[in-house]
Amino acid sequence: MNLLRRHPIALALIALVLLSALVPLPPLVDAANGAAPADVDLVRPTLYTLLAPVSNVLDALTFLSRERATAFLVTWVAALALWGLLQRGSLRRRLVSAALGPLAVILLGVGAVLLPRPVPRLVPADSTLTVIDYHAHTALSHDGRRGWTIADLAAWHAAQGFGASYVTDHNVVFDGGVDTLIRLLPGVEWSVYDQHIVALGTMAPIDRAVYGRDTRAMLGLFAALHRQGAIGLASLSEYWRQHWGDLDALRRTTCWSWARATITGGAR
């Protein structure tokens, strides 16, 4: 009982981890039907599994937007500082407790950004299948990793089991022609009228001002891409910013994108 009284949070987390093992979730889910795919598996390195509690938290932090990551850090720093100040003991001990918690959270955030760590790898069940990422950035994008080159992007994808990837930097058309570890495909992410339109395939640069007047003009971009032989995807469902009155037109015209990877058969 004394141990439970001294470490309630740690013991509660251990109990939750053990409880979650009784109803495990599939490591991969098909975005179309919510079921586990039969043609690919997620293989975790041994070190990743051993560090799973830390790895999972770092992975979650990595995928947060800058605003959400900042909110996460501020909330937890403030909460842990307050929790430390409310502990029993001398003022010095409470101040130390109030400093250690926030410091741990800040170090966790730094580790999520800077520390290399093992990552799971996608492994198709059939060697004729190719795993493709259709939304990837280099340092040319504001939300790309700083200093991230085409070669870095290719190496990162190869390490995680991808056989090909579209390069879709913001408003910068990638036309291919680069010799890398995997096949890099042409693409771009157009920012038009508060929408992010991922275009896949070979295309010419566009005048974004033509498509930025209103929702109808923005939807014309999909037709323009189609005429060039490219595919347009609305990569983020930001309809609430400009398009509340045009949701029906938006649904009829656009193809919404919820997953970041797909698996295709046939020769590369």
Short mmCIF file of C-alpha atoms in Angstrom, two decimals:
data_model
loop_
_atom_site.label_atom_id
_atom_site.label_comp_id
_atom_site.label_asym_id
_atom_site.label_seq_id
_atom_site.Cartn_x
_atom_site.Cartn_y
_atom_site.Cartn_z
CA MET A 1 0.00 0.00 0.00
CA ASN A 2 2.88 2.33 0.71
CA LEU A 3 4.22 1.73 -2.82
CA LEU A 4 0.79 2.49 -4.30
CA ARG A 5 0.57 5.69 -2.29
CA ARG A 6 4.03 6.84 -3.37
CA HIS A 7 3.75 6.02 -7.09
CA PRO A 8 0.06 6.13 -8.08
CA ILE A 9 0.59 7.56 -11.57
CA ALA A 10 3.31 5.07 -12.57
CA LEU A 11 1.31 2.10 -11.30
CA ALA A 12 -1.86 3.34 -12.99
CA LEU A 13 -0.01 3.62 -16.32
CA ILE A 14 1.39 0.09 -15.92
CA ALA A 15 -2.12 -1.21 -15.24
CA LEU A 16 -3.46 0.56 -18.35
CA VAL A 17 -0.67 -0.91 -20.51
CA LEU A 18 -1.45 -4.42 -19.25
CA LEU A 19 -5.17 -3.85 -19.77
CA SER A 20 -4.62 -2.65 -23.34
CA ALA A 21 -2.82 -5.92 -24.12
CA LEU A 22 -6.12 -7.76 -23.60
CA VAL A 23 -7.69 -5.94 -26.58
CA PRO A 24 -4.81 -5.20 -28.98
CA LEU A 25 -5.41 -2.95 -31.97
CA PRO A 26 -4.02 -3.84 -35.41
CA PRO A 27 -0.75 -2.01 -36.18
CA LEU A 28 -2.07 -1.02 -39.62
CA VAL A 29 -5.57 0.01 -40.67
CA ASP A 30 -6.98 0.38 -44.18
CA ALA A 31 -8.19 3.98 -44.46
CA ALA A 32 -11.05 2.91 -46.75
CA ASN A 33 -12.72 0.26 -44.59
CA GLY A 34 -11.02 0.43 -41.17
CA ALA A 35 -9.87 -3.20 -41.33
CA ALA A 36 -6.33 -4.52 -41.05
CA PRO A 37 -4.82 -4.95 -44.55
CA ALA A 38 -3.86 -8.47 -45.55
CA ASP A 39 -1.16 -7.52 -48.06
CA VAL A 40 1.28 -5.61 -45.82
CA ASP A 41 2.58 -5.73 -42.27
CA LEU A 42 4.33 -3.31 -39.94
CA VAL A 43 7.61 -4.77 -38.71
CA ARG A 44 9.05 -3.17 -35.59
CA PRO A 45 12.80 -3.32 -34.84
CA THR A 46 13.69 -4.94 -31.51
CA LEU A 47 15.05 -1.67 -30.14
CA TYR A 48 11.83 0.11 -31.09
CA THR A 49 9.81 -2.47 -29.14
CA LEU A 50 12.08 -2.21 -26.11
CA LEU A 51 11.70 1.57 -26.15
CA ALA A 52 8.00 1.44 -27.07
CA PRO A 53 6.69 3.76 -24.33
CA VAL A 54 9.21 6.43 -25.32
CA SER A 55 9.07 5.70 -29.07
CA ASN A 56 5.28 5.95 -29.21
CA VAL A 57 5.23 9.28 -27.38
CA LEU A 58 7.98 10.70 -29.60
CA ASP A 59 6.16 9.49 -32.73
CA ALA A 60 2.95 11.17 -31.55
CA LEU A 61 4.78 14.43 -30.87
CA THR A 62 6.47 14.31 -34.27
CA PHE A 63 3.12 14.22 -36.09
CA LEU A 64 1.63 17.19 -34.23
CA SER A 65 1.41 20.52 -35.99
CA ARG A 66 3.62 23.31 -34.64
CA GLU A 67 0.63 24.95 -32.92
CA ARG A 68 -0.51 21.70 -31.28
CA ALA A 69 3.02 20.77 -30.23
CA THR A 70 3.41 24.20 -28.61
CA ALA A 71 0.06 23.81 -26.84
CA PHE A 72 1.09 20.34 -25.64
CA LEU A 73 4.38 21.59 -24.22
CA VAL A 74 2.88 24.69 -22.59
CA THR A 75 0.03 22.72 -21.00
CA TRP A 76 2.22 19.98 -19.58
CA VAL A 77 4.97 22.35 -18.43
CA ALA A 78 2.41 24.44 -16.53
CA ALA A 79 0.57 21.42 -15.11
CA LEU A 80 3.72 19.66 -13.90
CA ALA A 81 5.13 22.86 -12.43
CA LEU A 82 1.91 23.42 -10.50
CA TRP A 83 1.81 19.79 -9.40
CA GLY A 84 5.38 20.07 -8.09
CA LEU A 85 4.60 23.24 -6.13
CA LEU A 86 1.61 21.60 -4.47
CA GLN A 87 3.63 18.65 -3.14
CA ARG A 88 4.38 18.30 0.54
CA GLY A 89 7.81 19.14 1.88
CA SER A 90 10.14 22.07 2.17
CA LEU A 91 10.06 25.00 -0.24
CA ARG A 92 13.32 23.86 -1.79
CA ARG A 93 11.99 20.36 -2.42
CA ARG A 94 8.80 21.73 -3.99
CA LEU A 95 10.77 24.08 -6.24
CA VAL A 96 12.95 21.19 -7.40
CA SER A 97 9.85 19.10 -8.13
CA ALA A 98 8.29 22.04 -9.98
CA ALA A 99 11.40 22.32 -12.18
CA LEU A 100 12.09 18.64 -12.90
CA GLY A 101 8.69 17.86 -14.45
CA PRO A 102 8.74 20.71 -16.99
CA LEU A 103 12.39 19.97 -17.77
CA ALA A 104 11.50 16.36 -18.61
CA VAL A 105 8.71 17.51 -20.95
CA ILE A 106 11.00 19.98 -22.71
CA LEU A 107 13.68 17.31 -23.15
CA LEU A 108 11.00 15.00 -24.57
CA GLY A 109 10.07 17.65 -27.13
CA VAL A 110 13.71 18.21 -28.08
CA GLY A 111 14.19 14.46 -28.40
CA ALA A 112 11.18 14.17 -30.71
CA VAL A 113 12.76 16.65 -33.11
CA LEU A 114 16.48 15.91 -32.90
CA LEU A 115 17.18 12.39 -31.66
CA PRO A 116 17.50 9.55 -34.20
CA ARG A 117 15.48 6.52 -33.21
CA PRO A 118 14.44 3.17 -34.71
CA VAL A 119 11.26 3.24 -36.75
CA PRO A 120 8.80 0.55 -37.91
CA ARG A 121 9.07 -0.68 -41.48
CA LEU A 122 6.29 -1.50 -43.95
CA VAL A 123 6.81 -4.96 -45.45
CA PRO A 124 4.47 -6.14 -48.27
CA ALA A 125 3.36 -9.75 -48.25
CA ASP A 126 4.11 -10.03 -51.98
CA SER A 127 7.35 -8.91 -53.63
CA THR A 128 5.37 -7.56 -56.61
CA LEU A 129 3.76 -4.90 -54.40
CA THR A 130 5.23 -1.43 -54.06
CA VAL A 131 4.55 0.79 -51.05
CA ILE A 132 4.11 4.41 -52.13
CA ASP A 133 3.94 7.63 -50.13
CA TYR A 134 2.04 10.30 -52.02
CA HIS A 135 2.66 13.30 -49.74
CA ALA A 136 6.25 14.08 -48.75
CA HIS A 137 8.20 17.30 -48.21
CA THR A 138 11.82 18.45 -48.30
CA ALA A 139 13.28 21.58 -46.70
CA LEU A 140 11.69 23.61 -49.51
CA SER A 141 8.38 23.44 -47.60
CA HIS A 142 7.69 25.41 -44.43
CA ASP A 143 6.58 22.20 -42.70
CA GLY A 144 9.45 20.13 -44.10
CA ARG A 145 12.44 19.17 -42.01
CA ARG A 146 15.15 21.82 -41.97
CA GLY A 147 18.05 20.86 -44.24
CA TRP A 148 16.09 17.89 -45.63
CA THR A 149 17.28 17.16 -49.17
CA ILE A 150 15.89 14.92 -51.89
CA ALA A 151 18.52 12.31 -50.98
CA ASP A 152 17.51 12.49 -47.30
CA LEU A 153 13.86 12.04 -48.19
CA ALA A 154 14.64 9.01 -50.36
CA ALA A 155 16.84 7.40 -47.69
CA TRP A 156 14.19 7.94 -44.99
CA HIS A 157 11.50 6.31 -47.12
CA ALA A 158 13.73 3.40 -48.11
CA ALA A 159 14.48 2.68 -44.44
CA GLN A 160 10.76 2.45 -43.70
CA GLY A 161 9.87 0.10 -46.52
CA PHE A 162 8.66 2.51 -49.20
CA GLY A 163 9.51 1.65 -52.78
CA ALA A 164 8.50 5.04 -54.19
CA SER A 165 7.33 8.45 -53.07
CA TYR A 166 5.80 11.52 -54.62
CA VAL A 167 7.67 14.72 -53.75
CA THR A 168 4.98 17.31 -53.02
CA ASP A 169 6.63 20.45 -51.71
CA HIS A 170 4.49 23.55 -51.26
CA ASN A 171 4.11 25.41 -54.56
CA VAL A 172 7.36 23.96 -55.96
CA VAL A 173 6.92 21.43 -58.77
CA PHE A 174 9.23 18.41 -58.55
CA ASP A 175 9.89 17.05 -62.02
CA GLY A 176 11.95 13.98 -61.11
CA GLY A 177 15.16 13.07 -62.86
CA VAL A 178 17.10 12.43 -59.64
CA ASP A 179 18.99 9.18 -59.01
CA THR A 180 18.10 8.01 -55.47
CA LEU A 181 17.61 4.84 -53.42
CA ILE A 182 13.92 4.65 -54.34
CA ARG A 183 11.88 6.04 -57.19
CA LEU A 184 10.79 9.65 -56.59
CA LEU A 185 7.72 10.74 -58.52
CA PRO A 186 6.71 14.24 -59.68
CA GLY A 187 4.22 16.24 -57.66
CA VAL A 188 3.47 19.46 -55.80
CA GLU A 189 1.18 20.77 -53.04
CA TRP A 190 -0.60 23.89 -54.24
CA SER A 191 -1.80 26.40 -51.64
CA VAL A 192 -4.92 27.95 -53.17
CA TYR A 193 -7.74 29.83 -51.40
CA ASP A 194 -6.96 28.32 -47.98
CA GLN A 195 -6.87 24.80 -49.40
CA HIS A 196 -3.93 22.45 -49.85
CA ILE A 197 -4.25 20.64 -53.17
CA VAL A 198 -1.78 17.81 -53.68
CA ALA A 199 -1.17 17.25 -57.39
CA LEU A 200 0.33 13.94 -58.47
CA GLY A 201 1.97 13.52 -61.85
CA THR A 202 3.87 15.57 -64.38
CA MET A 203 2.52 19.10 -64.70
CA ALA A 204 3.48 22.65 -65.59
CA PRO A 205 3.61 25.49 -63.04
CA ILE A 206 0.34 27.40 -62.58
CA ASP A 207 -0.68 30.95 -61.74
CA ARG A 208 -2.22 30.40 -58.30
CA ALA A 209 -3.94 33.80 -58.36
CA VAL A 210 -6.28 32.52 -61.08
CA TYR A 211 -7.64 29.85 -58.70
CA GLY A 212 -7.66 31.92 -55.49
CA ARG A 213 -10.68 34.18 -56.02
CA ASP A 214 -13.39 31.95 -54.55
CA THR A 215 -14.40 28.30 -54.08
CA ARG A 216 -15.56 27.93 -57.68
CA ALA A 217 -12.22 29.21 -59.00
CA MET A 218 -10.33 26.95 -56.60
CA LEU A 219 -12.27 23.92 -57.83
CA GLY A 220 -11.23 24.83 -61.36
CA LEU A 221 -7.71 23.80 -60.40
CA PHE A 222 -8.80 20.16 -60.33
CA ALA A 223 -10.00 20.40 -63.94
CA ALA A 224 -6.76 22.12 -64.97
CA LEU A 225 -4.71 19.36 -63.35
CA HIS A 226 -6.83 16.72 -65.05
CA ARG A 227 -6.20 18.30 -68.44
CA GLN A 228 -2.45 18.02 -67.78
CA GLY A 229 -2.82 14.33 -66.87
CA ALA A 230 -2.26 14.89 -63.15
CA ILE A 231 -4.45 13.88 -60.20
CA GLY A 232 -5.61 16.48 -57.65
CA LEU A 233 -6.28 15.60 -54.01
CA ALA A 234 -7.63 17.86 -51.27
CA SER A 235 -5.03 16.82 -48.71
CA LEU A 236 -6.51 18.70 -45.74
CA SER A 237 -10.22 19.07 -45.08
CA GLU A 238 -10.05 22.81 -44.40
CA TYR A 239 -13.53 23.46 -45.73
CA TRP A 240 -14.47 25.44 -42.62
CA ARG A 241 -12.19 28.33 -43.61
CA GLN A 242 -13.82 29.39 -46.86
CA HIS A 243 -16.22 26.77 -48.16
CA TRP A 244 -19.16 26.32 -45.76
CA GLY A 245 -21.59 27.53 -48.41
CA ASP A 246 -20.13 25.30 -51.14
CA LEU A 247 -19.74 21.93 -49.42
CA ASP A 248 -21.85 20.09 -52.01
CA ALA A 249 -19.71 21.41 -54.86
CA LEU A 250 -16.59 20.60 -52.89
CA ARG A 251 -17.69 17.00 -52.33
CA ARG A 252 -18.67 16.51 -55.99
CA THR A 253 -15.45 17.92 -57.40
CA THR A 254 -12.64 16.92 -55.06
CA CYS A 255 -11.04 13.71 -53.95
CA TRP A 256 -10.32 13.82 -50.23
CA SER A 257 -7.11 12.34 -48.95
CA TRP A 258 -6.97 10.78 -45.48
CA ALA A 259 -4.08 8.33 -45.75
CA ARG A 260 -0.44 9.03 -46.51
CA ALA A 261 0.63 5.72 -48.03
CA THR A 262 -0.79 3.24 -50.48
CA ILE A 263 0.24 -0.13 -51.87
CA THR A 264 0.10 -1.00 -55.54
CA GLY A 265 0.85 -4.11 -57.52
CA GLY A 266 2.79 -4.61 -60.71
CA ALA A 267 6.21 -3.64 -61.93
CA ARG A 268 7.86 -0.47 -60.70
#
